[in-house]
mmCIF file of C-alpha atoms in Angstrom:
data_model
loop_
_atom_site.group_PDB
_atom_site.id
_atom_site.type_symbol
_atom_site.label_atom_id
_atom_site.label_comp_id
_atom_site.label_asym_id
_atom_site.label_seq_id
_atom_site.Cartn_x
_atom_site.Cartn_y
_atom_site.Cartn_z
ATOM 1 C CA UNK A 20 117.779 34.819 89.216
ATOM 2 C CA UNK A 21 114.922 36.901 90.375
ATOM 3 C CA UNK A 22 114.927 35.286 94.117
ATOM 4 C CA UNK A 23 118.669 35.976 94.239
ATOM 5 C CA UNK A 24 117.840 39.635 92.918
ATOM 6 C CA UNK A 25 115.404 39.975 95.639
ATOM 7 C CA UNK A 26 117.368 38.337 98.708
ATOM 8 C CA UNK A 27 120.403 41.124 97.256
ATOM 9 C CA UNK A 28 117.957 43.800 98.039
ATOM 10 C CA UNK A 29 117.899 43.908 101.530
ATOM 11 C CA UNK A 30 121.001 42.896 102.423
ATOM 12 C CA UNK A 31 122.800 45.258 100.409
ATOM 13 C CA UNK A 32 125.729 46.573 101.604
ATOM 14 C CA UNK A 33 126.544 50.115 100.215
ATOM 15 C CA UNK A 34 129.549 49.348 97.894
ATOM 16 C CA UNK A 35 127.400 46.968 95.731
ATOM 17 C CA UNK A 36 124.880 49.645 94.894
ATOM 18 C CA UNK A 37 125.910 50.132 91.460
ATOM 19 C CA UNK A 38 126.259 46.676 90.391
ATOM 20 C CA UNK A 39 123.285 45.588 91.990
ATOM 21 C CA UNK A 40 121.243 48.600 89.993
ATOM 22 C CA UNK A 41 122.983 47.585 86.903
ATOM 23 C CA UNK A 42 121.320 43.833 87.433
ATOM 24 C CA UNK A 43 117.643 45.595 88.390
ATOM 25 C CA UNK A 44 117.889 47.277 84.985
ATOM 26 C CA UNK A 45 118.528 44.802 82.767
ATOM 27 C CA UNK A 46 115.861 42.783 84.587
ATOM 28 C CA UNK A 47 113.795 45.832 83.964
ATOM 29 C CA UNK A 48 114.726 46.391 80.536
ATOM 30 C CA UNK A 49 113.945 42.963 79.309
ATOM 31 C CA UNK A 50 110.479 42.243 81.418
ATOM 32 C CA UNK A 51 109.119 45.708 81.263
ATOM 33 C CA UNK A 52 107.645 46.699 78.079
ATOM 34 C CA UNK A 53 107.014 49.965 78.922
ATOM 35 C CA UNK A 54 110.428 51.043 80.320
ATOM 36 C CA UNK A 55 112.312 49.218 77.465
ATOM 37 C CA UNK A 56 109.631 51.043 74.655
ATOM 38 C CA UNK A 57 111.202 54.113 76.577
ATOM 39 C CA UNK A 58 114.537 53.264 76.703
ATOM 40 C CA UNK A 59 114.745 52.675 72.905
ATOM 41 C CA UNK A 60 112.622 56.112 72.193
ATOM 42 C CA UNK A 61 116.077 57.911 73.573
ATOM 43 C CA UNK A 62 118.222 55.436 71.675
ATOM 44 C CA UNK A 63 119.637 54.049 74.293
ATOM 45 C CA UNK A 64 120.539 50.280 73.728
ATOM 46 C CA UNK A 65 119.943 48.352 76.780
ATOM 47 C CA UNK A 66 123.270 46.237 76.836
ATOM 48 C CA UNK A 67 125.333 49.164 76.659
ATOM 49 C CA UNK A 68 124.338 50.585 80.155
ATOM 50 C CA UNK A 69 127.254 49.756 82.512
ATOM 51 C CA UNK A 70 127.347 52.258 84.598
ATOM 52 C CA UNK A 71 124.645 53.848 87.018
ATOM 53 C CA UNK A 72 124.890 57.112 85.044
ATOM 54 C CA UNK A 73 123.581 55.721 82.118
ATOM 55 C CA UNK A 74 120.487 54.473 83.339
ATOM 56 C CA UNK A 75 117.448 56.429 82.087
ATOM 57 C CA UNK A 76 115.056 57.133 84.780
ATOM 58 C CA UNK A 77 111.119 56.676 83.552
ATOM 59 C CA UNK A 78 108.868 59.667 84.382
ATOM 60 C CA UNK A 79 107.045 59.372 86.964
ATOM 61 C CA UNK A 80 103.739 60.403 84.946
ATOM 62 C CA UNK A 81 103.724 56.904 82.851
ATOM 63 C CA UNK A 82 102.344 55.646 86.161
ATOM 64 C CA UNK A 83 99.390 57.760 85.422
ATOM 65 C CA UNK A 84 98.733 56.050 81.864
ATOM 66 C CA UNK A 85 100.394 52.521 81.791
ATOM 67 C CA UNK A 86 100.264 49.861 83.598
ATOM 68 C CA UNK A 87 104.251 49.449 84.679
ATOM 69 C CA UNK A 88 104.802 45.873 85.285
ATOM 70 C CA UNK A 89 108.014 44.001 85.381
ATOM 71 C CA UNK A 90 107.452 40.172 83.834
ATOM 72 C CA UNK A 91 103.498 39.698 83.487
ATOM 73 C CA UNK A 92 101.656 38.645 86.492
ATOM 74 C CA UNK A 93 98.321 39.544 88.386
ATOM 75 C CA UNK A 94 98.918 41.913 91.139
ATOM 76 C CA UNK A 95 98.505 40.999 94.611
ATOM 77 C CA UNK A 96 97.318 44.877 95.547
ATOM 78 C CA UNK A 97 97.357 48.147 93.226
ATOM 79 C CA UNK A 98 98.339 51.310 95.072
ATOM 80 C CA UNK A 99 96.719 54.221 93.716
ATOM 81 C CA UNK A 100 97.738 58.080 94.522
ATOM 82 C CA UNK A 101 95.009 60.691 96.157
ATOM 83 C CA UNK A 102 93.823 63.088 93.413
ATOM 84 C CA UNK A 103 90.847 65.469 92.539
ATOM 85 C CA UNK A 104 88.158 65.019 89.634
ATOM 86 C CA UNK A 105 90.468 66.781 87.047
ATOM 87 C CA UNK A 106 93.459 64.619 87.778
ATOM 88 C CA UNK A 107 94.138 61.101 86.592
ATOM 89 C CA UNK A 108 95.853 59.052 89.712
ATOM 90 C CA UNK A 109 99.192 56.808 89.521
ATOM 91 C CA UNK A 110 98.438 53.127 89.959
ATOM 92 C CA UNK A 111 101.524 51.283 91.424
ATOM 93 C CA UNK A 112 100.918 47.421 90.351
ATOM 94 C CA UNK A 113 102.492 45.288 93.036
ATOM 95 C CA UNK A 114 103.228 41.708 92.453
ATOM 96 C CA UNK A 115 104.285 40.437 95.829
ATOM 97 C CA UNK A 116 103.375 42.503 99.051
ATOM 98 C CA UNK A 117 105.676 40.690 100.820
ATOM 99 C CA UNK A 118 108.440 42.588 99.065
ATOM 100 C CA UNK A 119 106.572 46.125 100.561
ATOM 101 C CA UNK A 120 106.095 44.606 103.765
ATOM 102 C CA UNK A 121 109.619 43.755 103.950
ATOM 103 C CA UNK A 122 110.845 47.192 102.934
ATOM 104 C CA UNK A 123 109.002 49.678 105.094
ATOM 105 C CA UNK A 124 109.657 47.216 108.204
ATOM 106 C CA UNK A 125 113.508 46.939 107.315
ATOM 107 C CA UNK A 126 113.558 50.781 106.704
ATOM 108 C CA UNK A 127 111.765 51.854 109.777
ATOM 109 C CA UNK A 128 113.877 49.470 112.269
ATOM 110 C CA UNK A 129 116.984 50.878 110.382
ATOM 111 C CA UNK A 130 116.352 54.705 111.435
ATOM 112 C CA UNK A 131 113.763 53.848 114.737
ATOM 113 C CA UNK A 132 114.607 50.271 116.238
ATOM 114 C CA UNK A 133 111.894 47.731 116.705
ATOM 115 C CA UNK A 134 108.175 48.638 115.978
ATOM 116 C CA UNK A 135 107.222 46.565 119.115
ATOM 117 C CA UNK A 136 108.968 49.087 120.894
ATOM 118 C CA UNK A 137 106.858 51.552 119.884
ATOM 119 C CA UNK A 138 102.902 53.032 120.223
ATOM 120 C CA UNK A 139 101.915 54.011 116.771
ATOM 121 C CA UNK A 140 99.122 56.250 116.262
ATOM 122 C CA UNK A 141 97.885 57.271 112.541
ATOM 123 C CA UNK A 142 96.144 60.608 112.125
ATOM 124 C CA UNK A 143 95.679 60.097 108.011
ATOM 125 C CA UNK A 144 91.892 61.025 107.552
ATOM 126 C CA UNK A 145 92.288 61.821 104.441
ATOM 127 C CA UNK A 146 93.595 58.098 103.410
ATOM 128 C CA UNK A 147 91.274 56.246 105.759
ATOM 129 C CA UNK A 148 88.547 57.354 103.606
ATOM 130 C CA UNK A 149 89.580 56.169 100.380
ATOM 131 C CA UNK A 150 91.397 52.717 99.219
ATOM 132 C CA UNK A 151 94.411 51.552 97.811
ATOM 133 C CA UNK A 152 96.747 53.799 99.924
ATOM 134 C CA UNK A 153 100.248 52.562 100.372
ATOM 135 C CA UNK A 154 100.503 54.555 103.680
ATOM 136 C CA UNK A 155 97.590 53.350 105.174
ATOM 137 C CA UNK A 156 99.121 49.861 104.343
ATOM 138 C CA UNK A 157 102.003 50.470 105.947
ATOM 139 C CA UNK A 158 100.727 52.076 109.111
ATOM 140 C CA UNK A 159 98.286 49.548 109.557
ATOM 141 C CA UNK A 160 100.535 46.828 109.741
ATOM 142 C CA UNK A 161 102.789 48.892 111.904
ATOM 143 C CA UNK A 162 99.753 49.010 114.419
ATOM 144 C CA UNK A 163 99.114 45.634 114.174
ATOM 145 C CA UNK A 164 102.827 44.754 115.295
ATOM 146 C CA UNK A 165 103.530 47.115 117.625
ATOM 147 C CA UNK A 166 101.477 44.894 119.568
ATOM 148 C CA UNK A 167 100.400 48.311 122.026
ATOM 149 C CA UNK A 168 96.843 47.925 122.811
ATOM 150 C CA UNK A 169 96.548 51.912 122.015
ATOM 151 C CA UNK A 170 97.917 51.434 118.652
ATOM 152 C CA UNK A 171 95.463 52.626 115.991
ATOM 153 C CA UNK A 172 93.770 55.162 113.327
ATOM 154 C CA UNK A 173 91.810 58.550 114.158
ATOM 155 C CA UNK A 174 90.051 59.972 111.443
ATOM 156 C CA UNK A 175 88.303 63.569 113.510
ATOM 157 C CA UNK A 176 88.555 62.256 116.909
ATOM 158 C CA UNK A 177 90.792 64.682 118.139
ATOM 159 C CA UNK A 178 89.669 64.966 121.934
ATOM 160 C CA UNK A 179 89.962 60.834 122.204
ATOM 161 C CA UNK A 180 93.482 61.216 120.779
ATOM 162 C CA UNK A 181 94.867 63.836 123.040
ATOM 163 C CA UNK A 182 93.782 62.011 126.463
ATOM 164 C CA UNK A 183 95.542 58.786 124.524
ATOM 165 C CA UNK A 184 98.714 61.171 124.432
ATOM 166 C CA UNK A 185 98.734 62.107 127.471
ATOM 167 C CA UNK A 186 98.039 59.035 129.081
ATOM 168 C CA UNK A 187 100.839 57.570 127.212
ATOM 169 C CA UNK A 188 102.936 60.858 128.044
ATOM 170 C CA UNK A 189 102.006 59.610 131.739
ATOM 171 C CA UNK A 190 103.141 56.132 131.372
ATOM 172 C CA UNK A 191 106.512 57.087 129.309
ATOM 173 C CA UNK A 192 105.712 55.273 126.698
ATOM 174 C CA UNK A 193 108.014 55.656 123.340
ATOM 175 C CA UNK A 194 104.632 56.855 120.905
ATOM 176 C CA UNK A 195 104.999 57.576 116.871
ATOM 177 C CA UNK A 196 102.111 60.212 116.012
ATOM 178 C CA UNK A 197 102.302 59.699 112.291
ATOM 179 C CA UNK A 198 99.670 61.982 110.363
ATOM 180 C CA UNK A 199 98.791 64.145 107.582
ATOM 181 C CA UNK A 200 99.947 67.476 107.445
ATOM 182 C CA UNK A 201 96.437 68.848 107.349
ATOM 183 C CA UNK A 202 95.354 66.245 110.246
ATOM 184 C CA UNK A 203 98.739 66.924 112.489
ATOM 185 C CA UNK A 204 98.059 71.230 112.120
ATOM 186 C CA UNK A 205 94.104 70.887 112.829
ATOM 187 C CA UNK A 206 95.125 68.662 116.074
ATOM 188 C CA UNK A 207 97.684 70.983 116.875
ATOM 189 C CA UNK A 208 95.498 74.027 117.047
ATOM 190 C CA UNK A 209 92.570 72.384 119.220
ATOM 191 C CA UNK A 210 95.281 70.394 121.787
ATOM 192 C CA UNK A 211 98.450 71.800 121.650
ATOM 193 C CA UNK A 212 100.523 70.106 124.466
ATOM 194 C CA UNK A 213 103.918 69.121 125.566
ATOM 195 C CA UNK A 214 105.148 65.210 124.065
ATOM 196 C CA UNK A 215 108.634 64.529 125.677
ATOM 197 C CA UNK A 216 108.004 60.786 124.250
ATOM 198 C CA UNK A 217 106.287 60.923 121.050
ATOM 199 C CA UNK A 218 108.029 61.668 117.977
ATOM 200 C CA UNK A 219 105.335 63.626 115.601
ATOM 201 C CA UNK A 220 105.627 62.720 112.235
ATOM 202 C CA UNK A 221 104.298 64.354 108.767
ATOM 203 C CA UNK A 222 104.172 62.678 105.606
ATOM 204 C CA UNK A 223 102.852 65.901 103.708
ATOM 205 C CA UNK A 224 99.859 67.055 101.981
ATOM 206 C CA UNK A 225 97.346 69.685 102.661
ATOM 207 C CA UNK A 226 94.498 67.642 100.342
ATOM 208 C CA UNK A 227 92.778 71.691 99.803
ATOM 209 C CA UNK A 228 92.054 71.632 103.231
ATOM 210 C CA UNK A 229 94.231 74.787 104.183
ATOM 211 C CA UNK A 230 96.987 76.960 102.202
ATOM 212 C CA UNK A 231 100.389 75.407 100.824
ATOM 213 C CA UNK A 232 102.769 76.379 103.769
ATOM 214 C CA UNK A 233 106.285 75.323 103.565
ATOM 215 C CA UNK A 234 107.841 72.856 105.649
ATOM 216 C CA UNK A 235 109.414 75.218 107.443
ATOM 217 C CA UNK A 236 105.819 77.235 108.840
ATOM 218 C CA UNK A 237 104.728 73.492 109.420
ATOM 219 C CA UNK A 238 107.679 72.601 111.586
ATOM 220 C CA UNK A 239 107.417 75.638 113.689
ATOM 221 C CA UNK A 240 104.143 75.933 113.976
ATOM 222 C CA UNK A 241 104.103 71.794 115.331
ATOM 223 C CA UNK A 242 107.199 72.383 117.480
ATOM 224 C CA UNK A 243 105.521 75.553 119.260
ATOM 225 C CA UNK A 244 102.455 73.270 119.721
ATOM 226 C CA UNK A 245 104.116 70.240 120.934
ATOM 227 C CA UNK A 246 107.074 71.471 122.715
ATOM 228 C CA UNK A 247 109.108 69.558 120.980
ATOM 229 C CA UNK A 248 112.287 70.992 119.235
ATOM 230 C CA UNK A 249 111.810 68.694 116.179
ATOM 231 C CA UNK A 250 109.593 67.338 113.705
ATOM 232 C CA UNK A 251 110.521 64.285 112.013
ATOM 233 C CA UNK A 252 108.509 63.740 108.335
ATOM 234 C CA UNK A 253 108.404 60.689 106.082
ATOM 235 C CA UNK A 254 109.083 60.627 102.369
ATOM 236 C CA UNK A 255 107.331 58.251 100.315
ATOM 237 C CA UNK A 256 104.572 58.068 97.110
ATOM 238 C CA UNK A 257 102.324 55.731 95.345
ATOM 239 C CA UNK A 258 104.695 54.634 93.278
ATOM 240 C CA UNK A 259 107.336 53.916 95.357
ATOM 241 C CA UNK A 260 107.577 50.913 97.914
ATOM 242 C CA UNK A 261 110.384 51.867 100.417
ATOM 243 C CA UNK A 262 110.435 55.645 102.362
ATOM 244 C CA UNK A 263 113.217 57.763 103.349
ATOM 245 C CA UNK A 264 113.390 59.758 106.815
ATOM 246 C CA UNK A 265 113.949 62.793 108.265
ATOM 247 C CA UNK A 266 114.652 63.119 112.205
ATOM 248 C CA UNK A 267 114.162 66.869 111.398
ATOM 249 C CA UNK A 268 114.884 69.915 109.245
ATOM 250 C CA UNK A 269 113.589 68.550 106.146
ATOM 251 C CA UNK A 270 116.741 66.740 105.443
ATOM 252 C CA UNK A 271 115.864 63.221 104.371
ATOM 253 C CA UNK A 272 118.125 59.634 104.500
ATOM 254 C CA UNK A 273 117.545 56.395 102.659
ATOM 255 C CA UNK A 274 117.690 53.123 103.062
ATOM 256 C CA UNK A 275 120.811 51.209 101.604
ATOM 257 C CA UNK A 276 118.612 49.930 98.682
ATOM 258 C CA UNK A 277 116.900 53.249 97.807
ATOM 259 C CA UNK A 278 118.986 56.273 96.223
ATOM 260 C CA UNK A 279 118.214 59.620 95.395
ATOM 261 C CA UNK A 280 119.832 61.558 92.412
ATOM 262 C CA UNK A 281 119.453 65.355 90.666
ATOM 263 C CA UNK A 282 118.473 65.607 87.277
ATOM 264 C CA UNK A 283 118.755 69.358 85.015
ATOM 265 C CA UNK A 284 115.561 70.308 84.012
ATOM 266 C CA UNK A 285 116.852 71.391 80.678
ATOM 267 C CA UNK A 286 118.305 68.366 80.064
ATOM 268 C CA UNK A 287 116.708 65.122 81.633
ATOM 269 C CA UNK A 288 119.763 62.716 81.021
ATOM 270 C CA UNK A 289 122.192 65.026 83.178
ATOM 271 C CA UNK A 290 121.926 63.194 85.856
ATOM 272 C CA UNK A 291 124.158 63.906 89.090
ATOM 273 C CA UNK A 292 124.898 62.221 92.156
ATOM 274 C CA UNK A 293 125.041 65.390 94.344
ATOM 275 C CA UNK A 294 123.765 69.029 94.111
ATOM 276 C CA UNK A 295 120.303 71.103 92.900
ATOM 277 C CA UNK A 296 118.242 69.984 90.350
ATOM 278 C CA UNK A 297 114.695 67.795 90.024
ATOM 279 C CA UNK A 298 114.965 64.423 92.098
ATOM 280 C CA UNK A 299 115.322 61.025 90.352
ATOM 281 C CA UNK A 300 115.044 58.125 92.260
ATOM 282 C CA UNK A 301 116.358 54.678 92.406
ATOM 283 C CA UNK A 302 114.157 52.296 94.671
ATOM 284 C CA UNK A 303 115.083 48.742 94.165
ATOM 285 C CA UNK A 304 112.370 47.256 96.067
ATOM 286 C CA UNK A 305 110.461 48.343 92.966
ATOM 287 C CA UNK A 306 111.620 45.040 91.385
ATOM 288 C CA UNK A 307 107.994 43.818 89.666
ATOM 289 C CA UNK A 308 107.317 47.901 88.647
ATOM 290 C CA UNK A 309 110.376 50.654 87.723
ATOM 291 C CA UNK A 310 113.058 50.908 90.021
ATOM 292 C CA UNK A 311 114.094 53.915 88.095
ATOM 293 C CA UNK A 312 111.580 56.604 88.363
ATOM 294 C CA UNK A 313 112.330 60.621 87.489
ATOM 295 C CA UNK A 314 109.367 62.216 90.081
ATOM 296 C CA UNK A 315 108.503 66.136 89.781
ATOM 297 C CA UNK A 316 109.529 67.269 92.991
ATOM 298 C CA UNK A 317 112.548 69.382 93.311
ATOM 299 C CA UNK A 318 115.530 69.024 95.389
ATOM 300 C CA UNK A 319 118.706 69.342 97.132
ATOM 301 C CA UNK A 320 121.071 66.157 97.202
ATOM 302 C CA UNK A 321 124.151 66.571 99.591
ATOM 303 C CA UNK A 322 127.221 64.532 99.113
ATOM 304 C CA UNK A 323 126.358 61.878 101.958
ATOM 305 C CA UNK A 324 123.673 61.159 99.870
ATOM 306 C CA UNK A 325 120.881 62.539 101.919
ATOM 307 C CA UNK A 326 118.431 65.026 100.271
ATOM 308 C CA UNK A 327 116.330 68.019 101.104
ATOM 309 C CA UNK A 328 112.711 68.576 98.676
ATOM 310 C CA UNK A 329 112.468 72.103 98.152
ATOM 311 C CA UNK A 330 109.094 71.776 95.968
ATOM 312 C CA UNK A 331 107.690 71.206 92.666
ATOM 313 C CA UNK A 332 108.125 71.756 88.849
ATOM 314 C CA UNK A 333 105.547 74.336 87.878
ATOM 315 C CA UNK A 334 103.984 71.735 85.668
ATOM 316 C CA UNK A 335 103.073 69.121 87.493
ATOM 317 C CA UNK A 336 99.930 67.598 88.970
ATOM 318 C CA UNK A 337 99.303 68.178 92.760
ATOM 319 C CA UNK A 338 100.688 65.164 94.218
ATOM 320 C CA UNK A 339 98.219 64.374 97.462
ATOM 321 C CA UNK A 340 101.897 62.734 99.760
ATOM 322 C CA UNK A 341 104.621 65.280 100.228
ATOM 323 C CA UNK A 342 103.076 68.428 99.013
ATOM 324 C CA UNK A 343 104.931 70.690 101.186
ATOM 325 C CA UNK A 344 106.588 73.600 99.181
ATOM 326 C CA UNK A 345 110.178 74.698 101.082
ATOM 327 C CA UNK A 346 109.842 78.256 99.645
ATOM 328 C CA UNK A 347 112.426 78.040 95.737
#
């Protein structure tokens, strides 16, 4: 059953959403502890969910205190969120990396093509020097099969990366600049230069290095910089293991086997398909963990199913990925 779940995942086609959700919860339900302890606290009984409405999304804070495992197993890595002194950090428990692998590879060729097409350059300082970061993960592995022999990390080393770019600029060569907010502004300010062939990319997060800006002062202030009219960003977290993009604006897409719902933040089991409210989200490829997490960021959804994050409930943590506050 749980191979045929998996092989489902990524070839999902959009009409079997639902049903295929329905399946991940009950498989949830009865292997996760934790989730079904929850379930039962709202009286919910697990057999009579039948519709994707009905499915109780776990807060994404219980990654903070429990360990969120689906059937018992030793992990092959544990993913664990930036944070300060005073803040207790998510640990994401992942059974099977090759389930991660296979997401953020399916999910990038889905919105960008082929990864061996591509140059990829991380700026992520702030990851590089600590461990168990999902995005460094991902980005790493990335580099390693882009196969470009300029591929590769830059913590400070922000006069070596600008004669990469323009080299590359030179040769025409398709480049993802994937960074840190923090990283991509700092960069911007000491080389600001024209990139006709390299998307820029934030993933969020200031890490206390400058102000809270909102994604809008970010993207102009990188567009003016780079000449470029758009800045794309990347939406992911700790305890998630696929990523939705934006090719600009703010306004993120998903892959087919990730979903992203509103919840009222008077009442956490109104949960909508379209419109304003505090983001739930359904990530299948979260199989061995929760595939049904209710996060703290708050958002738009629009009726395509694409969704804008406009910030953060006033009382949560400072999350270290996708910080950036859209002015609410």
């Amino acid at each position: 059953m749980i191979c045929e779940i998996e092989d489902k995942i990524f070839s999902l086609e959009p009409v079997d959403f639902e049903q295929l959700a329905l399946e991940v919860f009950q498989f949830q339900y009865n292997n996760n502890a934790i989730y079904q302890q929850y379930v039962k606290a709202l009286s919910i009984v697990g057999s009579n969910v039948r519709s994707i409405d009905q499915i109780p999304f776990l807060p994404i804070r219980f990654f903070k205190t429990a360990d969120i495992k689906t059937t018992v197993f030793e992990p092959e890595a544990v993913f664990e969120s930036s944070g300060t002194t005073q803040t207790i950090n998510s640990r994401h428990y992942v059974k099977d990396m090759g389930i991660y692998h296979r997401s953020f590879l399916q999910a990038w060729e889905q919105f960008y093509g082929p990864v061996q097409d591509w140059c990829v350059i991380g700026l992520l300082p702030a990851y590089l020097e600590r461990q168990n970061s999902s995005l460094v993960v991902m980005v790493n592995e990335m580099i390693k099969l882009s196969g470009h022999a300029q591929s590769g990390f830059y913590l400070y080393e922000h006069e070596k990366l600008a004669a990469v770019l323009q080299e590359l600029e030179k040769q025409g060569q398709k480049t993802l600049l994937i960074g840190v907010t923090f990283g991509l502004l700092d960069f911007a300010e000491q080389f600001p230069m024209p990139l006709k062939h390299t998307i820029v990319m934030e993933t969020g997060g200031m890490k206390g290095r400058r102000r809270e800006m909102t994604r809008q002062e970010v993207h102009a202030i990188l567009s003016t910089a780079f000449k470029t009219p758009l800045i794309h960003s990347e939406y992911g977290m700790t305890e998630l293991l696929s990523q939705a993009y934006s090719y600009g604006h703010g306004l993120f897409d998903c892959p087919p086997w990730m979903k992203v719902l509103v919840r009222q933040d008077d009442d956490p089991l109104d949960v909508r398909v379209a419109g304003s409210g505090v983001i739930n989200i359904i990530d299948l490829a979260n199989l061995y963990s929760c595939a049904f997490i209710a996060t703290d960021d708050v958002g738009t959804v629009q009726e395509d199913g694409s969704f804008e994050v406009l910030g953060r409930v006033d009382t949560s943590d400072i999350r270290g990925c996708n910080l950036l506050i859209a002015g609410i």
